[in-house]
Tab-separated table of C-alpha atoms (C1' of nucleotides) in Angstrom:
chain	number	residue	atom	x	y	z
A	1	UNK	CA	17.968	-25.440	-14.054
A	2	UNK	CA	21.337	-24.137	-13.333
A	3	UNK	CA	21.232	-21.090	-10.838
A	4	UNK	CA	22.194	-17.624	-11.852
A	5	UNK	CA	23.804	-17.309	-8.717
A	6	UNK	CA	22.723	-13.602	-8.736
A	7	UNK	CA	21.049	-12.032	-5.491
A	8	UNK	CA	18.276	-10.263	-7.608
A	9	UNK	CA	14.650	-11.047	-7.578
A	10	UNK	CA	14.322	-11.536	-11.125
A	11	UNK	CA	17.243	-13.940	-11.247
A	12	UNK	CA	15.924	-15.961	-8.169
A	13	UNK	CA	12.419	-16.174	-9.730
A	14	UNK	CA	13.849	-17.417	-12.928
A	15	UNK	CA	16.112	-19.713	-10.999
A	16	UNK	CA	12.683	-21.471	-10.110
A	17	UNK	CA	10.219	-20.913	-12.825
A	18	UNK	CA	12.591	-20.160	-15.774
A	19	UNK	CA	12.811	-23.817	-17.084
A	20	UNK	CA	11.032	-24.843	-20.141
A	21	UNK	CA	7.221	-25.860	-19.823
A	22	UNK	CA	7.202	-24.893	-16.187
A	23	UNK	CA	5.068	-21.810	-16.300
A	24	UNK	CA	3.149	-23.416	-18.808
A	25	UNK	CA	2.233	-26.409	-16.313
A	26	UNK	CA	1.296	-23.643	-13.745
A	27	UNK	CA	-1.154	-22.171	-16.560
A	28	UNK	CA	-2.728	-25.605	-16.761
A	29	UNK	CA	-3.446	-26.058	-13.033
A	30	UNK	CA	-4.662	-22.489	-12.669
A	31	UNK	CA	-7.082	-23.034	-15.434
A	32	UNK	CA	-8.334	-26.442	-14.746
A	33	UNK	CA	-7.746	-26.620	-11.038
A	34	UNK	CA	-6.196	-29.827	-9.487
A	35	UNK	CA	-5.411	-32.187	-12.268
A	36	UNK	CA	-4.230	-35.786	-13.264
A	37	UNK	CA	-0.973	-36.428	-14.976
A	38	UNK	CA	-2.857	-37.179	-18.238
A	39	UNK	CA	-4.928	-34.197	-18.313
A	40	UNK	CA	-1.875	-32.142	-17.937
A	41	UNK	CA	-0.336	-34.055	-20.820
A	42	UNK	CA	-3.224	-33.122	-23.295
A	43	UNK	CA	-3.332	-29.685	-22.137
A	44	UNK	CA	0.416	-29.350	-22.920
A	45	UNK	CA	0.672	-30.359	-26.632
A	46	UNK	CA	4.166	-31.087	-27.621
A	47	UNK	CA	5.650	-31.813	-23.968
A	48	UNK	CA	7.689	-35.094	-23.618
A	49	UNK	CA	6.197	-37.203	-21.094
A	50	UNK	CA	9.428	-37.495	-19.292
A	51	UNK	CA	9.824	-33.846	-19.131
A	52	UNK	CA	6.505	-33.447	-17.723
A	53	UNK	CA	7.495	-35.901	-15.029
A	54	UNK	CA	10.695	-34.332	-14.229
A	55	UNK	CA	8.930	-30.822	-14.029
A	56	UNK	CA	6.202	-32.032	-11.551
A	57	UNK	CA	8.991	-33.331	-9.343
A	58	UNK	CA	10.837	-30.047	-9.484
A	59	UNK	CA	7.868	-28.084	-8.978
A	60	UNK	CA	6.828	-30.051	-5.968
A	61	UNK	CA	10.213	-29.758	-4.482
A	62	UNK	CA	10.171	-26.097	-5.124
A	63	UNK	CA	6.828	-25.816	-3.285
A	64	UNK	CA	4.746	-24.696	-6.067
A	65	UNK	CA	2.541	-27.658	-6.227
A	66	UNK	CA	1.514	-30.804	-4.218
A	67	UNK	CA	0.995	-34.139	-5.327
A	68	UNK	CA	-2.371	-35.318	-3.739
A	69	UNK	CA	-4.215	-38.685	-3.857
A	70	UNK	CA	-7.759	-38.439	-4.322
A	71	UNK	CA	-10.083	-40.112	-1.969
A	72	UNK	CA	-10.424	-43.997	-1.588
A	73	UNK	CA	-12.720	-45.213	-4.600
A	74	UNK	CA	-10.749	-43.802	-7.415
A	75	UNK	CA	-6.958	-43.958	-6.429
A	76	UNK	CA	-5.953	-41.189	-8.937
A	77	UNK	CA	-3.093	-38.863	-8.049
A	78	UNK	CA	-3.942	-35.221	-8.797
A	79	UNK	CA	-1.469	-32.122	-8.825
A	80	UNK	CA	-2.579	-29.007	-6.974
A	81	UNK	CA	-1.186	-25.695	-6.784
A	82	UNK	CA	0.073	-24.585	-3.440
A	83	UNK	CA	-0.637	-20.884	-2.535
A	84	UNK	CA	2.987	-20.200	-3.852
A	85	UNK	CA	1.998	-21.718	-6.976
A	86	UNK	CA	-1.122	-19.978	-7.217
A	87	UNK	CA	0.640	-16.613	-6.641
A	88	UNK	CA	2.242	-16.935	-10.094
A	89	UNK	CA	-0.955	-15.858	-11.625
A	90	UNK	CA	0.291	-12.148	-11.433
A	91	UNK	CA	3.114	-13.294	-13.296
A	92	UNK	CA	1.200	-14.885	-16.033
A	93	UNK	CA	-0.943	-12.174	-16.232
A	94	UNK	CA	1.605	-9.716	-16.740
A	95	UNK	CA	3.298	-12.054	-19.477
A	96	UNK	CA	-0.332	-12.445	-20.995
A	97	UNK	CA	-1.021	-8.816	-21.144
A	98	UNK	CA	2.502	-8.183	-22.641
A	99	UNK	CA	1.695	-10.649	-25.316
A	100	UNK	CA	-1.608	-9.220	-26.412
A	101	UNK	CA	-0.426	-7.729	-29.495
A	102	UNK	CA	0.583	-11.237	-30.701
A	103	UNK	CA	-2.630	-12.814	-30.493
A	104	UNK	CA	-4.354	-10.317	-32.763
A	105	UNK	CA	-3.425	-12.317	-35.829
A	106	UNK	CA	-5.143	-15.914	-36.102
A	107	UNK	CA	-3.161	-18.965	-35.449
A	108	UNK	CA	-1.629	-20.598	-38.484
A	109	UNK	CA	0.129	-23.964	-37.120
A	110	UNK	CA	-0.680	-23.017	-33.732
A	111	UNK	CA	-2.801	-25.589	-31.493
A	112	UNK	CA	-5.710	-23.769	-29.665
A	113	UNK	CA	-7.259	-25.778	-27.151
A	114	UNK	CA	-10.456	-24.473	-26.098
A	115	UNK	CA	-9.855	-24.331	-22.280
A	116	UNK	CA	-7.091	-21.849	-22.993
A	117	UNK	CA	-9.914	-19.448	-23.605
A	118	UNK	CA	-10.186	-18.811	-20.035
A	119	UNK	CA	-7.068	-16.731	-19.370
A	120	UNK	CA	-7.402	-14.512	-22.364
A	121	UNK	CA	-11.179	-14.224	-21.573
A	122	UNK	CA	-10.329	-12.929	-18.174
A	123	UNK	CA	-7.380	-10.647	-19.432
A	124	UNK	CA	-8.394	-9.236	-22.764
A	125	UNK	CA	-12.353	-9.202	-22.679
A	126	UNK	CA	-14.641	-6.591	-21.007
A	127	UNK	CA	-18.237	-6.340	-20.309
A	128	UNK	CA	-19.621	-3.866	-22.921
A	129	UNK	CA	-22.807	-3.275	-20.891
A	130	UNK	CA	-22.142	-3.211	-17.278
A	131	UNK	CA	-25.591	-2.222	-16.205
A	132	UNK	CA	-27.684	-4.813	-17.808
A	133	UNK	CA	-28.345	-8.220	-16.300
A	134	UNK	CA	-25.614	-10.742	-16.426
A	135	UNK	CA	-25.141	-12.840	-19.771
A	136	UNK	CA	-23.439	-16.239	-19.654
A	137	UNK	CA	-22.299	-17.835	-22.978
A	138	UNK	CA	-20.796	-21.375	-23.493
A	139	UNK	CA	-18.201	-21.951	-26.060
A	140	UNK	CA	-17.972	-25.672	-27.451
A	141	UNK	CA	-15.302	-27.278	-29.553
A	142	UNK	CA	-15.967	-31.159	-30.068
A	143	UNK	CA	-16.539	-32.192	-26.471
A	144	UNK	CA	-14.768	-29.333	-24.801
A	145	UNK	CA	-17.139	-26.598	-23.136
A	146	UNK	CA	-15.806	-23.516	-21.563
A	147	UNK	CA	-18.294	-20.936	-19.866
A	148	UNK	CA	-17.711	-17.176	-20.266
A	149	UNK	CA	-19.891	-14.654	-18.117
A	150	UNK	CA	-20.311	-10.787	-18.389
A	151	UNK	CA	-21.767	-9.429	-15.301
A	152	UNK	CA	-21.190	-6.015	-13.384
A	153	UNK	CA	-18.629	-4.607	-15.733
A	154	UNK	CA	-16.462	-7.877	-15.591
A	155	UNK	CA	-15.919	-10.897	-17.489
A	156	UNK	CA	-15.307	-14.286	-15.689
A	157	UNK	CA	-14.549	-17.561	-17.400
A	158	UNK	CA	-14.036	-21.166	-16.352
A	159	UNK	CA	-13.818	-24.804	-17.851
A	160	UNK	CA	-17.145	-26.677	-18.225
A	161	UNK	CA	-20.425	-26.408	-19.626
A	162	UNK	CA	-22.655	-23.267	-18.801
A	163	UNK	CA	-25.668	-23.238	-16.617
A	164	UNK	CA	-28.771	-22.177	-19.146
A	165	UNK	CA	-26.302	-20.225	-21.204
A	166	UNK	CA	-27.819	-17.292	-23.345
A	167	UNK	CA	-25.929	-18.268	-26.262
A	168	UNK	CA	-23.687	-21.111	-27.297
A	169	UNK	CA	-20.878	-20.935	-29.901
A	170	UNK	CA	-20.163	-24.087	-31.337
A	171	UNK	CA	-17.124	-24.890	-33.690
A	172	UNK	CA	-13.415	-24.270	-33.906
A	173	UNK	CA	-11.965	-22.273	-30.871
A	174	UNK	CA	-9.902	-19.952	-33.186
A	175	UNK	CA	-13.207	-18.788	-35.031
A	176	UNK	CA	-15.078	-18.413	-31.534
A	177	UNK	CA	-12.201	-16.109	-30.355
A	178	UNK	CA	-11.972	-13.920	-33.414
A	179	UNK	CA	-15.864	-13.624	-33.091
A	180	UNK	CA	-15.486	-12.577	-29.280
A	181	UNK	CA	-12.814	-10.149	-29.789
A	182	UNK	CA	-15.295	-8.687	-32.666
A	183	UNK	CA	-12.362	-9.430	-35.351
A	184	UNK	CA	-15.004	-11.219	-37.644
A	185	UNK	CA	-18.699	-10.620	-37.450
A	186	UNK	CA	-21.390	-13.286	-37.289
A	187	UNK	CA	-21.934	-13.759	-40.787
A	188	UNK	CA	-18.590	-14.298	-41.571
A	189	UNK	CA	-18.194	-16.727	-38.847
A	190	UNK	CA	-21.038	-18.844	-39.598
A	191	UNK	CA	-19.659	-19.166	-43.292
A	192	UNK	CA	-16.350	-20.104	-41.870
A	193	UNK	CA	-17.879	-23.191	-39.926
A	194	UNK	CA	-19.452	-21.563	-36.627
A	195	UNK	CA	-22.571	-22.244	-35.361
A	196	UNK	CA	-24.346	-20.057	-32.817
A	197	UNK	CA	-27.368	-21.306	-30.790
A	198	UNK	CA	-29.730	-19.123	-28.485
A	199	UNK	CA	-29.572	-15.333	-28.520
A	200	UNK	CA	-26.834	-14.207	-30.883
A	201	UNK	CA	-27.235	-10.785	-29.212
A	202	UNK	CA	-25.783	-12.111	-26.096
A	203	UNK	CA	-22.300	-12.020	-27.870
A	204	UNK	CA	-22.265	-8.260	-28.057
A	205	UNK	CA	-21.838	-8.037	-24.320
A	206	UNK	CA	-18.239	-9.252	-24.921
A	207	UNK	CA	-15.492	-7.067	-26.682
A	208	UNK	CA	-11.868	-6.284	-26.564
A	209	UNK	CA	-10.579	-4.170	-23.817
A	210	UNK	CA	-9.769	-0.561	-25.293
A	211	UNK	CA	-6.151	-0.052	-26.264
A	212	UNK	CA	-4.255	0.494	-22.947
B	1	UNK	CA	14.250	-20.968	-28.893
B	2	UNK	CA	12.007	-23.449	-30.191
B	3	UNK	CA	8.336	-22.102	-30.327
B	4	UNK	CA	5.777	-23.780	-28.203
B	5	UNK	CA	3.528	-23.683	-31.164
B	6	UNK	CA	0.525	-22.765	-28.785
B	7	UNK	CA	-1.800	-20.022	-29.421
B	8	UNK	CA	-1.681	-18.634	-25.916
B	9	UNK	CA	-0.260	-15.327	-24.685
B	10	UNK	CA	1.642	-16.967	-22.047
B	11	UNK	CA	3.295	-19.570	-24.692
B	12	UNK	CA	3.803	-16.697	-27.164
B	13	UNK	CA	5.591	-14.652	-24.611
B	14	UNK	CA	7.702	-17.338	-23.591
B	15	UNK	CA	8.252	-18.021	-27.351
B	16	UNK	CA	10.178	-14.558	-27.229
B	17	UNK	CA	11.550	-14.112	-23.767
B	18	UNK	CA	11.844	-17.592	-22.626
B	19	UNK	CA	15.404	-18.157	-23.432
B	20	UNK	CA	18.103	-18.169	-20.599
B	21	UNK	CA	19.626	-14.769	-19.892
B	22	UNK	CA	17.068	-12.680	-22.063
B	23	UNK	CA	14.950	-11.258	-19.263
B	24	UNK	CA	18.210	-10.624	-17.159
B	25	UNK	CA	19.270	-8.543	-20.492
B	26	UNK	CA	16.521	-6.467	-20.280
B	27	UNK	CA	16.790	-6.025	-16.818
B	28	UNK	CA	20.277	-4.656	-17.186
B	29	UNK	CA	18.771	-2.347	-20.033
B	30	UNK	CA	16.125	-1.248	-17.625
B	31	UNK	CA	18.479	-0.008	-15.010
B	32	UNK	CA	21.192	1.317	-16.748
B	33	UNK	CA	19.628	2.608	-20.014
B	34	UNK	CA	21.573	2.405	-23.304
B	35	UNK	CA	24.613	0.075	-22.767
B	36	UNK	CA	27.582	-1.046	-24.265
B	37	UNK	CA	28.392	-4.816	-24.952
B	38	UNK	CA	30.877	-5.025	-22.233
B	39	UNK	CA	28.830	-2.892	-19.851
B	40	UNK	CA	26.332	-5.742	-20.367
B	41	UNK	CA	28.527	-8.632	-19.837
B	42	UNK	CA	29.705	-6.845	-16.470
B	43	UNK	CA	26.196	-6.511	-15.303
B	44	UNK	CA	25.539	-10.337	-16.310
B	45	UNK	CA	28.217	-12.132	-14.264
B	46	UNK	CA	28.475	-15.658	-15.528
B	47	UNK	CA	27.017	-15.209	-19.124
B	48	UNK	CA	29.178	-16.663	-21.837
B	49	UNK	CA	30.047	-14.125	-24.342
B	50	UNK	CA	28.771	-15.978	-27.260
B	51	UNK	CA	25.508	-16.339	-25.626
B	52	UNK	CA	25.340	-12.644	-24.868
B	53	UNK	CA	25.976	-11.929	-28.766
B	54	UNK	CA	23.519	-14.403	-29.733
B	55	UNK	CA	20.736	-12.966	-27.494
B	56	UNK	CA	21.408	-9.584	-28.432
B	57	UNK	CA	21.073	-10.562	-31.997
B	58	UNK	CA	17.845	-12.486	-31.304
B	59	UNK	CA	16.331	-9.574	-29.122
B	60	UNK	CA	17.066	-7.195	-32.108
B	61	UNK	CA	15.303	-9.440	-34.245
B	62	UNK	CA	12.412	-9.687	-31.881
B	63	UNK	CA	12.051	-6.035	-31.536
B	64	UNK	CA	12.865	-5.708	-28.110
B	65	UNK	CA	16.135	-3.620	-28.634
B	66	UNK	CA	17.927	-1.747	-31.245
B	67	UNK	CA	21.572	-1.446	-31.818
B	68	UNK	CA	22.471	2.075	-31.828
B	69	UNK	CA	25.820	3.654	-33.015
B	70	UNK	CA	26.931	6.619	-30.908
B	71	UNK	CA	27.970	9.690	-32.673
B	72	UNK	CA	30.963	9.937	-34.533
B	73	UNK	CA	34.075	10.619	-32.201
B	74	UNK	CA	33.800	7.384	-30.220
B	75	UNK	CA	32.322	4.884	-32.211
B	76	UNK	CA	31.082	2.828	-29.606
B	77	UNK	CA	27.863	0.558	-30.311
B	78	UNK	CA	25.195	0.682	-27.676
B	79	UNK	CA	22.200	-1.268	-27.105
B	80	UNK	CA	18.727	0.508	-26.279
B	81	UNK	CA	15.462	-1.041	-25.501
B	82	UNK	CA	12.548	-0.356	-27.694
B	83	UNK	CA	9.279	0.501	-26.315
B	84	UNK	CA	8.208	-2.924	-26.759
B	85	UNK	CA	11.224	-4.024	-24.632
B	86	UNK	CA	10.401	-1.519	-22.030
B	87	UNK	CA	7.155	-2.756	-21.795
B	88	UNK	CA	8.689	-5.792	-20.223
B	89	UNK	CA	9.016	-3.679	-16.901
B	90	UNK	CA	5.723	-5.009	-15.563
B	91	UNK	CA	6.449	-8.627	-16.129
B	92	UNK	CA	9.851	-8.057	-14.345
B	93	UNK	CA	8.032	-6.149	-11.558
B	94	UNK	CA	5.677	-9.017	-11.360
B	95	UNK	CA	8.655	-11.724	-10.884
B	96	UNK	CA	10.648	-9.635	-8.606
B	97	UNK	CA	7.572	-9.196	-6.352
B	98	UNK	CA	7.049	-12.971	-6.535
B	99	UNK	CA	10.598	-13.515	-5.650
B	100	UNK	CA	10.410	-11.190	-2.518
B	101	UNK	CA	10.405	-13.971	0.006
B	102	UNK	CA	13.435	-15.378	-1.615
B	103	UNK	CA	15.357	-12.213	-0.833
B	104	UNK	CA	14.923	-12.078	2.880
B	105	UNK	CA	17.802	-14.303	3.682
B	106	UNK	CA	21.325	-12.863	2.974
B	107	UNK	CA	23.083	-14.073	-0.244
B	108	UNK	CA	25.616	-16.770	0.204
B	109	UNK	CA	27.714	-17.217	-2.970
B	110	UNK	CA	25.421	-15.069	-4.798
B	111	UNK	CA	26.870	-12.168	-6.679
B	112	UNK	CA	25.260	-8.894	-5.532
B	113	UNK	CA	26.161	-6.003	-7.859
B	114	UNK	CA	25.349	-2.554	-6.631
B	115	UNK	CA	23.407	-1.436	-9.399
B	116	UNK	CA	20.727	-4.185	-8.810
B	117	UNK	CA	19.484	-2.425	-6.034
B	118	UNK	CA	17.644	0.000	-8.168
B	119	UNK	CA	14.800	-2.413	-9.097
B	120	UNK	CA	14.405	-3.921	-5.654
B	121	UNK	CA	14.538	-0.556	-4.027
B	122	UNK	CA	11.737	0.582	-6.255
B	123	UNK	CA	9.498	-2.522	-5.507
B	124	UNK	CA	10.376	-3.361	-2.005
B	125	UNK	CA	10.864	-0.135	-0.264
B	126	UNK	CA	8.677	2.534	1.016
B	127	UNK	CA	8.802	5.990	1.891
B	128	UNK	CA	8.021	5.888	5.836
B	129	UNK	CA	7.491	9.641	6.251
B	130	UNK	CA	5.403	10.872	3.118
B	131	UNK	CA	4.940	14.323	4.689
B	132	UNK	CA	8.491	14.985	5.485
B	133	UNK	CA	10.828	16.776	3.022
B	134	UNK	CA	12.538	14.600	0.404
B	135	UNK	CA	15.445	12.529	1.529
B	136	UNK	CA	18.186	11.411	-0.764
B	137	UNK	CA	20.933	8.686	0.106
B	138	UNK	CA	23.835	7.248	-2.021
B	139	UNK	CA	24.886	3.685	-1.682
B	140	UNK	CA	28.624	3.200	-2.697
B	141	UNK	CA	30.430	-0.083	-3.075
B	142	UNK	CA	33.903	0.408	-4.274
B	143	UNK	CA	33.335	2.674	-7.519
B	144	UNK	CA	29.883	1.999	-7.754
B	145	UNK	CA	27.077	4.510	-6.716
B	146	UNK	CA	23.408	4.158	-6.671
B	147	UNK	CA	21.114	7.067	-5.618
B	148	UNK	CA	17.973	6.501	-3.744
B	149	UNK	CA	15.273	9.149	-2.960
B	150	UNK	CA	12.247	9.025	-0.802
B	151	UNK	CA	9.903	11.802	-1.694
B	152	UNK	CA	6.166	12.118	-1.275
B	153	UNK	CA	5.618	8.561	-0.246
B	154	UNK	CA	7.398	6.957	-2.969
B	155	UNK	CA	10.910	5.740	-3.363
B	156	UNK	CA	12.909	6.279	-6.503
B	157	UNK	CA	16.154	4.777	-7.634
B	158	UNK	CA	18.729	5.141	-10.304
B	159	UNK	CA	22.422	4.347	-11.067
B	160	UNK	CA	24.897	7.099	-10.246
B	161	UNK	CA	26.227	9.460	-7.680
B	162	UNK	CA	23.688	11.821	-5.670
B	163	UNK	CA	23.663	15.257	-5.549
B	164	UNK	CA	24.217	16.437	-1.795
B	165	UNK	CA	22.994	13.257	-0.420
B	166	UNK	CA	21.607	13.349	3.172
B	167	UNK	CA	23.544	10.139	4.009
B	168	UNK	CA	26.062	7.971	2.207
B	169	UNK	CA	26.397	4.302	2.971
B	170	UNK	CA	29.718	2.733	1.948
B	171	UNK	CA	30.577	-0.753	1.872
B	172	UNK	CA	29.224	-4.231	0.712
B	173	UNK	CA	25.944	-3.905	-1.005
B	174	UNK	CA	24.422	-6.906	0.746
B	175	UNK	CA	24.867	-5.209	4.024
B	176	UNK	CA	23.765	-2.015	2.828
B	177	UNK	CA	20.640	-3.706	1.536
B	178	UNK	CA	19.957	-5.513	4.964
B	179	UNK	CA	20.367	-2.175	6.759
B	180	UNK	CA	17.664	-0.515	4.145
B	181	UNK	CA	15.285	-3.321	4.689
B	182	UNK	CA	15.745	-2.769	8.657
B	183	UNK	CA	17.136	-6.303	8.841
B	184	UNK	CA	19.886	-5.289	10.812
B	185	UNK	CA	20.377	-2.021	12.889
B	186	UNK	CA	23.127	0.620	12.209
B	187	UNK	CA	25.324	-0.450	14.970
B	188	UNK	CA	25.745	-4.198	13.754
B	189	UNK	CA	26.159	-2.918	10.020
B	190	UNK	CA	28.838	-0.776	11.427
B	191	UNK	CA	30.398	-3.734	13.221
B	192	UNK	CA	30.049	-5.841	10.005
B	193	UNK	CA	32.066	-3.362	7.768
B	194	UNK	CA	29.516	-0.462	6.688
B	195	UNK	CA	30.413	3.019	6.987
B	196	UNK	CA	27.630	5.700	6.916
B	197	UNK	CA	28.384	9.369	6.498
B	198	UNK	CA	26.012	12.388	6.985
B	199	UNK	CA	22.896	11.991	8.667
B	200	UNK	CA	22.215	8.332	9.472
B	201	UNK	CA	18.628	9.429	10.429
B	202	UNK	CA	18.122	9.707	6.658
B	203	UNK	CA	18.005	6.060	6.323
B	204	UNK	CA	14.971	5.742	8.539
B	205	UNK	CA	12.743	7.081	5.682
B	206	UNK	CA	13.255	3.794	3.885
B	207	UNK	CA	11.505	0.700	5.114
B	208	UNK	CA	10.313	-2.528	3.646
B	209	UNK	CA	6.844	-2.571	2.261
B	210	UNK	CA	4.188	-3.832	4.686
B	211	UNK	CA	3.233	-7.693	3.936
B	212	UNK	CA	0.921	-7.637	0.940
C	1	DC	C1'	40.573	-2.820	-24.180
C	2	DC	C1'	36.268	-3.412	-26.957
C	3	DG	C1'	33.291	-6.421	-29.569
C	4	DG	C1'	32.582	-10.063	-30.681
C	5	DA	C1'	33.547	-15.317	-33.235
C	6	DT	C1'	34.884	-20.198	-32.977
C	7	DC	C1'	35.243	-24.679	-30.906
C	8	DC	C1'	34.263	-28.223	-27.965
C	9	DG	C1'	32.243	-31.085	-24.067
C	10	DG	C1'	28.312	-31.759	-21.244
C	11	DG	C1'	23.552	-31.132	-19.919
C	12	DT	C1'	18.673	-30.360	-21.492
C	13	DT	C1'	15.165	-31.253	-24.462
C	14	DG	C1'	12.448	-33.934	-27.868
C	15	DA	C1'	10.692	-38.169	-29.943
C	16	DT	C1'	9.368	-42.358	-29.187
C	17	DA	C1'	9.364	-46.897	-27.278
C	18	DC	C1'	7.970	-49.574	-23.391
C	19	DT	C1'	6.291	-51.147	-18.797
C	20	DG	C1'	3.685	-51.867	-14.132
D	1	DC	C1'	-3.438	-44.280	-16.499
D	2	DA	C1'	1.097	-42.821	-14.957
D	3	DG	C1'	4.776	-42.724	-15.655
D	4	DT	C1'	10.437	-44.993	-16.971
D	5	DA	C1'	13.818	-45.738	-20.639
D	6	DT	C1'	16.582	-44.794	-24.375
D	7	DC	C1'	18.513	-41.899	-27.762
D	8	DA	C1'	19.586	-38.184	-31.046
D	9	DA	C1'	19.453	-33.183	-31.503
D	10	DC	C1'	20.010	-28.988	-29.707
D	11	DC	C1'	21.550	-25.540	-26.268
D	12	DC	C1'	24.171	-23.823	-23.048
D	13	DG	C1'	28.881	-22.988	-20.475
D	14	DG	C1'	33.782	-22.444	-20.652
D	15	DA	C1'	37.739	-21.279	-22.883
D	16	DT	C1'	40.288	-19.415	-26.551
D	17	DC	C1'	41.143	-16.680	-30.293
D	18	DC	C1'	40.871	-12.588	-33.196
D	19	DG	C1'	40.195	-8.022	-35.900
D	20	DG	C1'	39.896	-3.233	-34.823
DNA sequence: CCGGATCCGGGTTGATACTG
DNA sequence: CAGTATCAACCCGGATCCGG
């Protein structure tokens, strides 16, 4: 990207992360941790492969990520955020919070990959019963699994299956998201194609943050 | 800007503010308040005039700003941030903080307009003597003036001349900034072309934030 | 001078094909 | 799997022009 040539923090940061796709690549690495080229490509539907390669080069040069060779047996290159790259989480959180009103309406043609639940779960969901014992649920869409946990008043989320989940939501991610935000109720969700196994009451532990 | 087509807060926000120059226009409006087209152009050195016009249209359509006609006598159009546009201050602050390490070294070919001091002053400077009475200084570069105030442990900043300043720094903005950050001392700054009127001790009230 | 509109060359992006 | 190559379409930058 061409520099703005302005001695200003905002302009300097945009010089580095203002290119198209760059912040989305950081998002993927924040959510999934060290990732291979192909995993990044899958997590970024629509990205031209040459741009992904270009960006990864630029971002390595800018000190946002490192390209690591994983240990001997499987010689796969993985991309890993540096601390400097991880520090962009605050920026992504600010953008995510600003965009909250745009996520109320359900997606239309938008792609919604299950693992993207991780960031909004952290940003927009709250634990509605902080005093009660922790609750863990799994969201499953095809073979993708995401684990959400409500404990001590906080919601955490990560990619991967849950260990002994209290409930499992199975079906299209957009529906699961609507259900967690309490935009639709369980009966409606089931009619629309969602299955819930385990204790549906566990879902009530999650809800939208109060309007800021 | 073409949409990413992803149901994700980050992607949605970038759909709106990811275009080149857009966030810098927000910066100008945050710093200067309601501004005319020409003022924006001056505050954004390097922007092609057609792009500024395009962006202002896009941003109005996106609900980030309004175009207001000022009252009858001087029929000047001014651009004003909507609350939605003002809410981007948190995003700009996050980007500014992330960029802090990039602003330690002095600018080279970079442009440094005086009014840009306002944001970094708020973000990077601290009041070193919260208990003492407030201190107000003016930074003057050619005919541009910026007012900084340290009071009750906080630093505030705005465009315009200061009322009864305790000190006035006159000269190139980059030098003034270095001085405020305590990167250079007063003697060095004077030798490099900076003049300080009033009580130079007032400058000691300002200093860099401790390393986060 | 203010507030743009128009035009054009070059760089970036998007889509797809191809390769070690 | 992990990219490179190619090419069209689009966006950006720079310059010029124009009506109040």
